[in-house]
CSV table of C-alpha atoms in Angstrom, one decimal:
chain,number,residue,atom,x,y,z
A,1,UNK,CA,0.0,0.0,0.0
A,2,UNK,CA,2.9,1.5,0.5
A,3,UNK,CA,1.6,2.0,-2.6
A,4,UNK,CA,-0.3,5.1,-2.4
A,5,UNK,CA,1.3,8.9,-4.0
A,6,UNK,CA,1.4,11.9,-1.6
A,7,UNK,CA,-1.8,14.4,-3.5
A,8,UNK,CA,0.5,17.5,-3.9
A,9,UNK,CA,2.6,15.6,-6.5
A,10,UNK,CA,0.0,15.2,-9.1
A,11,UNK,CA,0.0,16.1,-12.4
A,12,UNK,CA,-1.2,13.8,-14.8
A,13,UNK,CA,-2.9,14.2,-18.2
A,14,UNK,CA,-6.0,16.1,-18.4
A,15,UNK,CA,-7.3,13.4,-20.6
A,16,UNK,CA,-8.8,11.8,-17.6
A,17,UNK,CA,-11.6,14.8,-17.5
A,18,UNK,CA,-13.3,13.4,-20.8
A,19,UNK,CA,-15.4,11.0,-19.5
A,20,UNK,CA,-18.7,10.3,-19.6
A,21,UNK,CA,-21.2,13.2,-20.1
A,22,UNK,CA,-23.1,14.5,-16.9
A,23,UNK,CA,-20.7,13.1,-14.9
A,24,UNK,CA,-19.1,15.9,-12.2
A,25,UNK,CA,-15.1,15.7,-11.7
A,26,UNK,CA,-16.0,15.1,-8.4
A,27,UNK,CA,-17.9,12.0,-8.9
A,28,UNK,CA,-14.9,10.7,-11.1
A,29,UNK,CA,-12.1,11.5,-9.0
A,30,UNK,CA,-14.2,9.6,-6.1
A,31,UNK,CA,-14.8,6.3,-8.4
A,32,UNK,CA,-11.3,6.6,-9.3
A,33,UNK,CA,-10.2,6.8,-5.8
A,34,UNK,CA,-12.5,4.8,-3.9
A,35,UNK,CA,-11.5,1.8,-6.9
A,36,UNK,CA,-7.4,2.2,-6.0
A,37,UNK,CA,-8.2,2.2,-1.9
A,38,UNK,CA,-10.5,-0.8,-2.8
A,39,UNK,CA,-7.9,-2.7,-4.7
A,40,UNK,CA,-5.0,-1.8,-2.0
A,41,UNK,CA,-7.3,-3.1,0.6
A,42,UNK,CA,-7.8,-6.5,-1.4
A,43,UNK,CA,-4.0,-6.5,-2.0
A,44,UNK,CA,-3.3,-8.9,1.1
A,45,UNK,CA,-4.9,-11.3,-0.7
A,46,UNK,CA,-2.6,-11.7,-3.6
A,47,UNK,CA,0.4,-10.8,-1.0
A,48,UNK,CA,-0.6,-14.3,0.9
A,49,UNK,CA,-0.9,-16.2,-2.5
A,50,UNK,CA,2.5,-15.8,-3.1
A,51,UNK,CA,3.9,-15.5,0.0
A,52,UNK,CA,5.7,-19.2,-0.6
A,53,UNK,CA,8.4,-16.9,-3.1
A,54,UNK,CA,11.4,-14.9,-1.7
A,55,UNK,CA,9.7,-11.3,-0.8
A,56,UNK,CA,12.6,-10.4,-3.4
A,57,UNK,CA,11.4,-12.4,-6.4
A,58,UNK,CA,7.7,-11.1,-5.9
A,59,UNK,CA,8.8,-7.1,-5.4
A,60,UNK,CA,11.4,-7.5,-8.6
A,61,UNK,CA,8.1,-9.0,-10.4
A,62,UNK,CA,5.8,-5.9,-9.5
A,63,UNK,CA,8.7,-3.7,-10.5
A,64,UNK,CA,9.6,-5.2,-13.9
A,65,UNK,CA,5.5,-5.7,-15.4
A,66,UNK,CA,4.7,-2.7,-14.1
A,67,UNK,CA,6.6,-1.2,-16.8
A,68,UNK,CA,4.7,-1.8,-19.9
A,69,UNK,CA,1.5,-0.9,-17.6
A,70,UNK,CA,2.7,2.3,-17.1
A,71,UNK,CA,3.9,2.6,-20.7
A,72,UNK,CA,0.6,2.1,-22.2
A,73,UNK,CA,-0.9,5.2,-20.2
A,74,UNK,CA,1.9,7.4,-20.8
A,75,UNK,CA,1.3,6.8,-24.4
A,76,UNK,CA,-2.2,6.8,-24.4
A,77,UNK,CA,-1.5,10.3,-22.5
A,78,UNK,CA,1.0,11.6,-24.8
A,79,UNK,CA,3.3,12.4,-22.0
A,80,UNK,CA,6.5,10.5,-22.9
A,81,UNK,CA,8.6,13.5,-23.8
A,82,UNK,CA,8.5,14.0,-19.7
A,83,UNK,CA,10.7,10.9,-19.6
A,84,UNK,CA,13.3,12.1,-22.3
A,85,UNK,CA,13.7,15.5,-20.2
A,86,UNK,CA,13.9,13.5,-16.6
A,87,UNK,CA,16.5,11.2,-18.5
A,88,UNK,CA,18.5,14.6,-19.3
A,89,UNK,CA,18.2,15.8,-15.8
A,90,UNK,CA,20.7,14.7,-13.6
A,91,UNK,CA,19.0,16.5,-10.3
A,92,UNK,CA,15.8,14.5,-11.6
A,93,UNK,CA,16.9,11.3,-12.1
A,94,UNK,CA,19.0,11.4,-8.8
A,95,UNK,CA,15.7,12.7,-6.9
A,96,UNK,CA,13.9,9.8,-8.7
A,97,UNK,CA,16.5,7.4,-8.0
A,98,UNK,CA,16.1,8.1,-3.9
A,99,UNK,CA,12.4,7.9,-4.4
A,100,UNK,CA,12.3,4.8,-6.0
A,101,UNK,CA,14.9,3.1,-2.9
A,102,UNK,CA,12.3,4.4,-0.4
A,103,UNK,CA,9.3,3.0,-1.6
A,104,UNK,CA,11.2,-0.6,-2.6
A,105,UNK,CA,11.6,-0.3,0.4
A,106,UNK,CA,7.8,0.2,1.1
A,107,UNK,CA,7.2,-2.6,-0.8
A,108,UNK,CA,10.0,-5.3,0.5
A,109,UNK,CA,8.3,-4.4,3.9
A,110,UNK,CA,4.6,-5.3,3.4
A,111,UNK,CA,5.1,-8.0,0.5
A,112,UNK,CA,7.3,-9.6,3.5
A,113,UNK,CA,5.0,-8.7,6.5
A,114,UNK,CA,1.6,-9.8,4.8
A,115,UNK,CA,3.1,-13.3,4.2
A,116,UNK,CA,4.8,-13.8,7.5
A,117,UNK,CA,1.7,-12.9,9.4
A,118,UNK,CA,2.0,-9.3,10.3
A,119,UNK,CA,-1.3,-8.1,8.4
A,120,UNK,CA,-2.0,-6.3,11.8
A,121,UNK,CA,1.1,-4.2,11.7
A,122,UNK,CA,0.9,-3.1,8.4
A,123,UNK,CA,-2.2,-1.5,8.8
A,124,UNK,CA,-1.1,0.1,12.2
A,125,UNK,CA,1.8,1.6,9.9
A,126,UNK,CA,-0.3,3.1,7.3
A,127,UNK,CA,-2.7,4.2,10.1
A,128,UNK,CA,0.6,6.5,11.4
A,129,UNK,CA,1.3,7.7,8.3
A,130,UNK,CA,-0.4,11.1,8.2
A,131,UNK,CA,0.6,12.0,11.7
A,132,UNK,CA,4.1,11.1,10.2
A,133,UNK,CA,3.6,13.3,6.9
A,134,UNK,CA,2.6,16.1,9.6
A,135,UNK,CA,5.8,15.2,12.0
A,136,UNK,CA,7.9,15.7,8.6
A,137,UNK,CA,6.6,19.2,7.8
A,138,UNK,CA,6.9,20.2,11.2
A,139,UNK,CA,11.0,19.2,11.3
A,140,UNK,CA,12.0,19.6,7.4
A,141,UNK,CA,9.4,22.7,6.2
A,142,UNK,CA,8.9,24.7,9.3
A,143,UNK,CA,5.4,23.9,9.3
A,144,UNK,CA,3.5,25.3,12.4
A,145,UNK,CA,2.0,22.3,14.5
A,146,UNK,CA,-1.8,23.0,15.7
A,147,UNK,CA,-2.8,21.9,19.0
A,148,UNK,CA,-5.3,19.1,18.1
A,149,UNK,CA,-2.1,17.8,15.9
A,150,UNK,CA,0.1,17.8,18.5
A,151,UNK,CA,-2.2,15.7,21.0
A,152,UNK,CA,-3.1,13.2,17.7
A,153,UNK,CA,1.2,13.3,17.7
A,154,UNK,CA,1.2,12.7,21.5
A,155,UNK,CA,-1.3,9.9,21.0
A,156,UNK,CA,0.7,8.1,18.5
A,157,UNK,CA,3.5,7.8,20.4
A,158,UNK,CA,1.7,6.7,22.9
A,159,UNK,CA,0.7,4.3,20.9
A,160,UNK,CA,4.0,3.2,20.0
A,161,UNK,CA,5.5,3.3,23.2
A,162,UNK,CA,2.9,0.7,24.4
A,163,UNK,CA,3.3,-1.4,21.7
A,164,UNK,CA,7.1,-1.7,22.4
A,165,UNK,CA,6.6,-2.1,25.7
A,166,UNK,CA,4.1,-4.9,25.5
A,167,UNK,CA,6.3,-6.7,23.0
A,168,UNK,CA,9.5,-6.1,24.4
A,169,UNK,CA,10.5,-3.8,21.6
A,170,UNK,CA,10.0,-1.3,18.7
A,171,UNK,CA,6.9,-2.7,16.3
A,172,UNK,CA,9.3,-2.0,13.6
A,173,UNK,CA,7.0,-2.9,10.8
A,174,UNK,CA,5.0,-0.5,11.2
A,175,UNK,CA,7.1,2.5,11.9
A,176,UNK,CA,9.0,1.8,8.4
A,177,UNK,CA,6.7,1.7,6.4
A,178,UNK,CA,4.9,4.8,8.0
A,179,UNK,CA,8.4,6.7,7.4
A,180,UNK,CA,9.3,5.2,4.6
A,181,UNK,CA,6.3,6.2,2.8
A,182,UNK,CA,6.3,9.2,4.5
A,183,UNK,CA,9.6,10.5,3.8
A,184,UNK,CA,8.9,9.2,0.0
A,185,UNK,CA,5.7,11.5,-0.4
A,186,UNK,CA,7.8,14.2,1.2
A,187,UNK,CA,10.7,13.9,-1.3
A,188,UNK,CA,8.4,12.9,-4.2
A,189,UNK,CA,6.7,16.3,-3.8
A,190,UNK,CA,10.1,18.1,-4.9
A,191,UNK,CA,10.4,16.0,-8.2
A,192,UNK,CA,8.8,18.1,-11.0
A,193,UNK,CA,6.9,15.8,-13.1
A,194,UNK,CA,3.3,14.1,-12.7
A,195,UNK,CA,2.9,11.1,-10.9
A,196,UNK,CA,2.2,8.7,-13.6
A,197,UNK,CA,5.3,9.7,-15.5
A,198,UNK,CA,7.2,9.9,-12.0
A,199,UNK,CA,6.1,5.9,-11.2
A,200,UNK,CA,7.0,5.1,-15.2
A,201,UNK,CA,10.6,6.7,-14.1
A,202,UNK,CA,10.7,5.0,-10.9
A,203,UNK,CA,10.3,1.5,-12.1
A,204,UNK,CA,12.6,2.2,-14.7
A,205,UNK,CA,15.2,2.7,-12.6
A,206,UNK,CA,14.3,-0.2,-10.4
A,207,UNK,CA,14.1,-2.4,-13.5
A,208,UNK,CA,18.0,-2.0,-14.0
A,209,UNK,CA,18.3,-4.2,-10.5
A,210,UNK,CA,15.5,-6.2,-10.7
A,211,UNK,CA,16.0,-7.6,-14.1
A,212,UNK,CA,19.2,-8.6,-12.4
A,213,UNK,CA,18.1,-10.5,-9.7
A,214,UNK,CA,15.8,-12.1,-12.0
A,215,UNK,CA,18.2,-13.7,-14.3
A,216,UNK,CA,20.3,-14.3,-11.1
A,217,UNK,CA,17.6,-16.8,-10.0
A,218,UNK,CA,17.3,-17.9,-13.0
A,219,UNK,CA,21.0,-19.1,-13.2
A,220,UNK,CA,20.7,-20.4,-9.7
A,221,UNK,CA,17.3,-22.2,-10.6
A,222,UNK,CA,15.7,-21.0,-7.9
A,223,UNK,CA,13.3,-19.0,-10.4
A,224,UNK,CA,9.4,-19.3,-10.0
A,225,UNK,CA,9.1,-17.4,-13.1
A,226,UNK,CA,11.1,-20.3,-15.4
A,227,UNK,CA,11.4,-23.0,-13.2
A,228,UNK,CA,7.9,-22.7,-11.6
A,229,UNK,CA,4.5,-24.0,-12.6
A,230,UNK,CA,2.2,-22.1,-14.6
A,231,UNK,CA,0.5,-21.1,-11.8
A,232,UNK,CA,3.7,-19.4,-10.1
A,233,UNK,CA,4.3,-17.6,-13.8
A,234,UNK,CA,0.2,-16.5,-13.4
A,235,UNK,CA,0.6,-14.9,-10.0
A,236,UNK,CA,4.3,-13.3,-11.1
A,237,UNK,CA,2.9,-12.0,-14.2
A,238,UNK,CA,-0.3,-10.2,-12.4
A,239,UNK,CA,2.5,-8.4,-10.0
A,240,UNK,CA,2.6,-5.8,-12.3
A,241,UNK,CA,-1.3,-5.1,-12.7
A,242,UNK,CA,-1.7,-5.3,-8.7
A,243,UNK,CA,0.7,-2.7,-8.1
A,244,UNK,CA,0.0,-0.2,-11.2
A,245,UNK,CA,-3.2,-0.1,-11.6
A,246,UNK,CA,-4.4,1.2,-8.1
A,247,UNK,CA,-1.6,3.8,-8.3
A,248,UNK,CA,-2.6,5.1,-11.5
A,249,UNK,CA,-6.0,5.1,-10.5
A,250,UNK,CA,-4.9,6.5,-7.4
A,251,UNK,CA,-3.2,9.2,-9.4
A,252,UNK,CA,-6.7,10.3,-11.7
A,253,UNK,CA,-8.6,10.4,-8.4
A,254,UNK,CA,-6.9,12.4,-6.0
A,255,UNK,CA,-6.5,15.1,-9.2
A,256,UNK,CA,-9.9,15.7,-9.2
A,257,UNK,CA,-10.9,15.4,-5.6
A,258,UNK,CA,-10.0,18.0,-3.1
A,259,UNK,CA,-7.5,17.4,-0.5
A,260,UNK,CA,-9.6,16.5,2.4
A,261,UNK,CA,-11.6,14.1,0.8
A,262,UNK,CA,-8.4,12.3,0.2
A,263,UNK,CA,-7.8,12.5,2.9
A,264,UNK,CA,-10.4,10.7,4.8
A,265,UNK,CA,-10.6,8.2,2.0
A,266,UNK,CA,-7.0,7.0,2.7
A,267,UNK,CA,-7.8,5.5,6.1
A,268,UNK,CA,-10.1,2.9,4.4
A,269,UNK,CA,-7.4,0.7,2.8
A,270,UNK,CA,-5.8,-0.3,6.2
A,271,UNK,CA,-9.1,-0.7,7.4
A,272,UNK,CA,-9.9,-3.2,5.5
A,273,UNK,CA,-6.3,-4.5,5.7
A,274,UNK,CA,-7.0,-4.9,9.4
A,275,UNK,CA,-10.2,-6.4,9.2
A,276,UNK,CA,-9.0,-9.1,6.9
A,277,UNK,CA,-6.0,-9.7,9.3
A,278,UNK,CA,-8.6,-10.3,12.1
A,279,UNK,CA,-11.6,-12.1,10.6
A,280,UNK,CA,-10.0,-13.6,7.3
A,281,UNK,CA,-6.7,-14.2,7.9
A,282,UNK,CA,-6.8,-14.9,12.1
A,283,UNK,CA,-4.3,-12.9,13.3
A,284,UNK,CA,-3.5,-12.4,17.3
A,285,UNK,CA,-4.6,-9.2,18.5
A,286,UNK,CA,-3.7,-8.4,21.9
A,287,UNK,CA,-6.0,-6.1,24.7
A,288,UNK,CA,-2.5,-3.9,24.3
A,289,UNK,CA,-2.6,-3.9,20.7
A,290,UNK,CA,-6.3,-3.3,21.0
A,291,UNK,CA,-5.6,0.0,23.2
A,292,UNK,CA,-2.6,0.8,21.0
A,293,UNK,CA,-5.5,0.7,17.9
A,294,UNK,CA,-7.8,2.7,20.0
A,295,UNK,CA,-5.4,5.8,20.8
A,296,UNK,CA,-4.3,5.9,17.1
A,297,UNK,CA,-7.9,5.7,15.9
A,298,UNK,CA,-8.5,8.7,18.4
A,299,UNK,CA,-5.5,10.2,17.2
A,300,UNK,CA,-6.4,10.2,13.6
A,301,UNK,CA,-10.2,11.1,14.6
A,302,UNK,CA,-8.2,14.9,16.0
A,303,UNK,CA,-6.1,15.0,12.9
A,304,UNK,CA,-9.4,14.5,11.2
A,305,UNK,CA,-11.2,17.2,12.8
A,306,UNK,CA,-8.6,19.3,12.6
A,307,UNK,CA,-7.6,18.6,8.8
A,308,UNK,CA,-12.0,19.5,8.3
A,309,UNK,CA,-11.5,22.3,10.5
A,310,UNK,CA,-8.8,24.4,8.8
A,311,UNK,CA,-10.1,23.3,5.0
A,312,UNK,CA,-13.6,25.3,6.0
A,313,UNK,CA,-11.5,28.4,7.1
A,314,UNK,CA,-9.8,28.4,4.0
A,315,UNK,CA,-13.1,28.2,1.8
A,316,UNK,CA,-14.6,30.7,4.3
A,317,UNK,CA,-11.7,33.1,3.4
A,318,UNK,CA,-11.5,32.6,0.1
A,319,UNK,CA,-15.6,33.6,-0.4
């Protein structure tokens, strides 16, 4: 999930406004958006399908298909020439390059922690992760902290600090991938380009690596991909589609929806990440980590307010 792009990044085609007629940009960006948080939700799913490979082998799979996904809506966006200028860019590509290690490492984190059982933690990290975007501004930009986000902060840590002492240490799945994707949004906001030809230059970079590891197991014959059934080159192959498609449509959405609603719509993937983990999947869940849950839901119901709260002054002042 670590798979979703921080909203002030976007910039992708306007082609995505010609849809059907009568229908509002509003009401598209939310179908858009509600289909990627539906799909990340789901995602577990697939994770757990192919969670007898190496994590390796499956995130060098999503990395690698996910190319010619993301080439076919460049094209069909006419936005390619973005790449060529990115590719003659060293600031870019170097931007795009740190990017791209931070949300493989994302990725590694949750492919890994969905199949070894940990469906629980991941959705506690992606639960953190706005009151770690607003931790960020607050060090890095100078942002000014509100009171209601400094108790949803407080909260948090809270949070974590009962968790680690419950389990006898730090639950360190979930705190990287809440600052791994949060220090990716924060340095993916600085690279100028959209964020369908920003993912397009972020695999390809990735690709160079993976396509490495790839042919390595294939040497070794450890490869699912060659030496697997035609099952295992099924699940590899759909890699690609699971993580491209809900980013892209991830990417439409949140362009035509305002920031708050975004913002309350991101909390519904780990939600139903954590009710799978529960109900589906069976997962312990502790009375701490059910008070640790509880503090960061009340947490992230301030933030919330808060978030509502200072969108309706700026309307107000801008009437």
């Amino acid at each position: 999930m670590s798979e979703q792009i921080n909203q002030s990044s976007l910039g992708a085609g306007t082609i995505v406004t010609e849809a059907q007629p009568g229908m509002s940009d509003g009401r598209k960006g939310f179908i858009f958006a509600l289909s990627a948080y539906l799909l990340w939700g789901i995602l577990p799913f697939y994770l757990k399908a192919v969670d007898y490979m190496p994590t390796l082998e499956v995130v060098s799979h999503r990395i690698v298909w996910s190319v010619p996904i993301a080439g076919v809506v460049l094209w069909w966006l006419g936005r390619f020439d973005d790449l060529k200028t990115a590719f003659k860019t060293p600031r870019m590509l170097a931007m795009a390059t740190l990017t791209a290690t931070l949300i493989t490492i994302n990725w590694g984190t949750y492919v890994w922690a969905i199949g070894a059982g940990h469906a629980v933690d991941t959705a506690l990290g992606y639960y953190i992760n706005p009151l770690v975007n607003v931790v960020l501004g607050s060090v890095f930009l100078s942002e000014r902290l509100t009171r209601p986000q400094m108790v949803a902060i407080a909260l948090a840590a809270g949070a974590v600090l009962l968790l680690t002492i419950s389990s006898g240490g730090l639950p360190w799945i979930s705190l990287v991938l809440a600052f791994s994707f949060g220090f990716y949004g924060f340095f993916r906001k600085t690279l100028p380009i959209g964020p369908t030809q920003g993912f397009m230059l972020e695999v390809l970079i990735l690709s160079v690596p993976s396509l490495g590891f790839i042919f390595w197991t294939i040497a070794q014959g450890t490869s699912h991909f060659v030496n697997g059934s035609s099952h295992d080159i099924g699940l590899l192959l759909f890699a690609g589609p699971a993580t491209a498609i809900p980013l892209i449509l991830y990417a439409f959405g949140a362009k035509l929806l305002r920031y708050t609603t975004i913002g309350l719509m991101q909390y519904l993937a780990p939600t139903i990440v954590f009710l799978c983990a529960i109900f589906v999947f069976g997962e312990p869940f502790s009375h701490e980590q059910f008070i640790a849950f509880a503090m960061i839901w009340a947490a992230l119901v301030i933030y919330t307010w808060s978030m509502l709260r200072e969108s309706r002054k700026v309307k107000a002042l801008a009437v």
